[in-house]
PDB file of C-alpha atoms in Angstrom:
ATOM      1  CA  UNK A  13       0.000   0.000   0.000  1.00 45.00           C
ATOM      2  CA  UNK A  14       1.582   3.580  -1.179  1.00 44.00           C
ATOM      3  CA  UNK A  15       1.180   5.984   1.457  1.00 45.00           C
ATOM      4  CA  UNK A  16       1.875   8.892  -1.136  1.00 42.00           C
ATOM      5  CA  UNK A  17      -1.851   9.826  -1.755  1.00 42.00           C
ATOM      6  CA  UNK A  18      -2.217  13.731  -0.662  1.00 38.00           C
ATOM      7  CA  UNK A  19      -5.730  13.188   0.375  1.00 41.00           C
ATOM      8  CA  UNK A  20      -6.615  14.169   4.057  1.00 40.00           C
ATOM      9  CA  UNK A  21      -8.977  13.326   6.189  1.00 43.00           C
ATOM     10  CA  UNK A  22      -9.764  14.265  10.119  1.00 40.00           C
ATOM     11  CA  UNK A  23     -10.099  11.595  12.514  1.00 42.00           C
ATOM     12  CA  UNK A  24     -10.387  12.826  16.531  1.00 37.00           C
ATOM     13  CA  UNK A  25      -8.205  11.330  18.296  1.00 38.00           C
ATOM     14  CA  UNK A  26      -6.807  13.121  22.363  1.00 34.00           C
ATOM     15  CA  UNK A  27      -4.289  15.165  22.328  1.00 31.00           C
ATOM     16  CA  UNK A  28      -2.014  12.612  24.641  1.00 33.00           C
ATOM     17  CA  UNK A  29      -1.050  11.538  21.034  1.00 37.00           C
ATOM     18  CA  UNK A  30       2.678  12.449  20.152  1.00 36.00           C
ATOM     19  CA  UNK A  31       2.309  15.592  17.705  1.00 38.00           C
ATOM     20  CA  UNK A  32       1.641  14.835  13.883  1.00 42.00           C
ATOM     21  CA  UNK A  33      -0.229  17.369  11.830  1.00 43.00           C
ATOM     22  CA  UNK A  34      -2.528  18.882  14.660  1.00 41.00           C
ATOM     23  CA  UNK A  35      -5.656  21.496  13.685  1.00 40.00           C
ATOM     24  CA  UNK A  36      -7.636  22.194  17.003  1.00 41.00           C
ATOM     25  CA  UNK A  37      -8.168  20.440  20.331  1.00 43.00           C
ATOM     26  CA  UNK A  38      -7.815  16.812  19.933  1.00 55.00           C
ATOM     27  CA  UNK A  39      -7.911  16.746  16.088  1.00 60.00           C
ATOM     28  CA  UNK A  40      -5.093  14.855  13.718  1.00 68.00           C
ATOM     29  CA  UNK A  41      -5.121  14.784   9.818  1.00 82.00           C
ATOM     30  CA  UNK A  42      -4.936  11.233   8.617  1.00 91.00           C
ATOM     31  CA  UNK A  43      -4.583  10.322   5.260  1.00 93.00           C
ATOM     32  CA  UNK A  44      -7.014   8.463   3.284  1.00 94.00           C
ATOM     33  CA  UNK A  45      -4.617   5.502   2.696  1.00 95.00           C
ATOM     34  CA  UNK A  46      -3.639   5.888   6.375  1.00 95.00           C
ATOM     35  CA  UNK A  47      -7.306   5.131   7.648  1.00 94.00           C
ATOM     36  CA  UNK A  48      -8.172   2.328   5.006  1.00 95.00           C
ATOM     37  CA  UNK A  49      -5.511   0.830   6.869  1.00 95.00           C
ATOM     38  CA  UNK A  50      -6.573   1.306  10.159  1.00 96.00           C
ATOM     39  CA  UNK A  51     -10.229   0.302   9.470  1.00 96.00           C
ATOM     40  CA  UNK A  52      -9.162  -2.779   7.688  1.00 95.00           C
ATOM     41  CA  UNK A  53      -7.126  -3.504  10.825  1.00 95.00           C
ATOM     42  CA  UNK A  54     -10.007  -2.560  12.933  1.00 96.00           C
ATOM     43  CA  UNK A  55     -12.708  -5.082  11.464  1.00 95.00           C
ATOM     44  CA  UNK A  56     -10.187  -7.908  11.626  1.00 95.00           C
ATOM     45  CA  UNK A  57      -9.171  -7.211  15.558  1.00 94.00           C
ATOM     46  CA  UNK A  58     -10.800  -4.470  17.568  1.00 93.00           C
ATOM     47  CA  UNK A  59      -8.378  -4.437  19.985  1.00 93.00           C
ATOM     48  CA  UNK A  60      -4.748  -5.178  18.354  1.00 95.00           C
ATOM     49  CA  UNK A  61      -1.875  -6.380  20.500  1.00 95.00           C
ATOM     50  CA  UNK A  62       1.446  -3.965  21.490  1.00 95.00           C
ATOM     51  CA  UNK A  63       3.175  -6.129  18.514  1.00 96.00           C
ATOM     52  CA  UNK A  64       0.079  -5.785  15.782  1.00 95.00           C
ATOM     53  CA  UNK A  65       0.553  -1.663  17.105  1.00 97.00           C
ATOM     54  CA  UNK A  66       4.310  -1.589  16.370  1.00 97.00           C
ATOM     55  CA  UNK A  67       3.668  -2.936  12.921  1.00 96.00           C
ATOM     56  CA  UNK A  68       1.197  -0.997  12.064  1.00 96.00           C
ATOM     57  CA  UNK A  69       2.260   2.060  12.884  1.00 96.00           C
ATOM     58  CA  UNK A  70       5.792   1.428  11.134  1.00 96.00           C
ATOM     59  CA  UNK A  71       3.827   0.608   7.733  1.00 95.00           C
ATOM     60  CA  UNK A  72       1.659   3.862   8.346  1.00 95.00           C
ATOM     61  CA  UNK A  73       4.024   6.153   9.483  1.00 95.00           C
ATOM     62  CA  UNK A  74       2.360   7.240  12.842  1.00 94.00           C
ATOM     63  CA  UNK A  75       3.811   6.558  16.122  1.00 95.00           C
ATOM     64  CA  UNK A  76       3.252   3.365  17.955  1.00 95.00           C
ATOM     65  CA  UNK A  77       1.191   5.985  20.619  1.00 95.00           C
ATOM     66  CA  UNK A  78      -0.608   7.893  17.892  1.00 95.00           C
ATOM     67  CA  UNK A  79      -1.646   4.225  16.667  1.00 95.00           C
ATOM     68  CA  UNK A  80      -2.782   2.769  19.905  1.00 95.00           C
ATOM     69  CA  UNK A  81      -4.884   6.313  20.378  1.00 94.00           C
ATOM     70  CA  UNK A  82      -6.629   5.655  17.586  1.00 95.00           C
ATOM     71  CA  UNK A  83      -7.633   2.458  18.135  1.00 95.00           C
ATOM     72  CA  UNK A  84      -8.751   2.901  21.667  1.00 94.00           C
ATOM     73  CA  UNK A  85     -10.843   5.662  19.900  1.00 93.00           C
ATOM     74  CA  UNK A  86     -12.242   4.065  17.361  1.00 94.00           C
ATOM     75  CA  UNK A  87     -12.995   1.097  19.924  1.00 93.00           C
ATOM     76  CA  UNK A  88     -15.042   3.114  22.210  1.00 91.00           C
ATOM     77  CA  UNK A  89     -16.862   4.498  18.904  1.00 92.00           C
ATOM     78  CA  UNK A  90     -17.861   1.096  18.330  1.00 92.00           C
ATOM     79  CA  UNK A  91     -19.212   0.387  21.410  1.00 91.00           C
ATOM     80  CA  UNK A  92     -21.375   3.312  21.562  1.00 90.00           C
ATOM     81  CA  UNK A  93     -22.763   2.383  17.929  1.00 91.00           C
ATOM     82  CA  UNK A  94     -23.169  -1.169  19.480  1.00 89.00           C
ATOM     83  CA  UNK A  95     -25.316   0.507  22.240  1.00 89.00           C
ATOM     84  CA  UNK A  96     -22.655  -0.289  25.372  1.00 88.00           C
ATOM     85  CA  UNK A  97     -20.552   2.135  27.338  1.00 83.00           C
ATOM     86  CA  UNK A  98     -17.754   3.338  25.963  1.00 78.00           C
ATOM     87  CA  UNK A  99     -15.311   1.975  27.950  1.00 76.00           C
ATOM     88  CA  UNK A 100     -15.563  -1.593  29.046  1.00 73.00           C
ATOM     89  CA  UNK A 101     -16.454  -2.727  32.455  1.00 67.00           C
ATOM     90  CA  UNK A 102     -18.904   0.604  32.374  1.00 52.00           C
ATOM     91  CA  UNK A 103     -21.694   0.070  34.311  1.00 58.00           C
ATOM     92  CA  UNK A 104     -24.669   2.352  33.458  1.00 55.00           C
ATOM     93  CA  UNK A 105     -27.059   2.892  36.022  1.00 38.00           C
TER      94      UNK A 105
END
């Protein structure tokens, strides 16, 4: 996969995220290829091991932090489309 496409997209993700290209509070421009990546990644395993991270974010080009951001992101995303709390063991009362 070329990561030489100039298309951008934003994708929130929190600030604790070692600096990339950042616009606003808690915003990061991603690439296109850059999230096709990601989601693919994301469907397969929502929650991807410290080893799956490194990888990941070496083919991508983001930090191994900025990686596991986004997929702790785009996990609690999921569970609040899936109707649970966004952070498991959440109890709602």
């Amino acid at each position: 996969m070329s990561l030489n496409k100039h298309t951008h997209t934003r994708y929130e993700v929190f600030r604790q995220a070692a600096p990339m290209e950042q616009h606003g509070a808690g915003t990061m421009d991603l690439k296109e290829d850059q999230i096709q990546l990601l989601e693919e990644t994301f469907t397969r395993m929502r929650q991807p091991d410290s080893s799956t991270v490194m990888l990941i974010s070496a083919e991508i080009g983001l930090s191994e932090k900025e990686t596991a951001q986004w997929f702790k992101e785009r996990y609690a995303k999921w569970r609040q489309a899936e109707g649970l709390p966004p952070e498991c063991g959440s109890v709602k009362d």
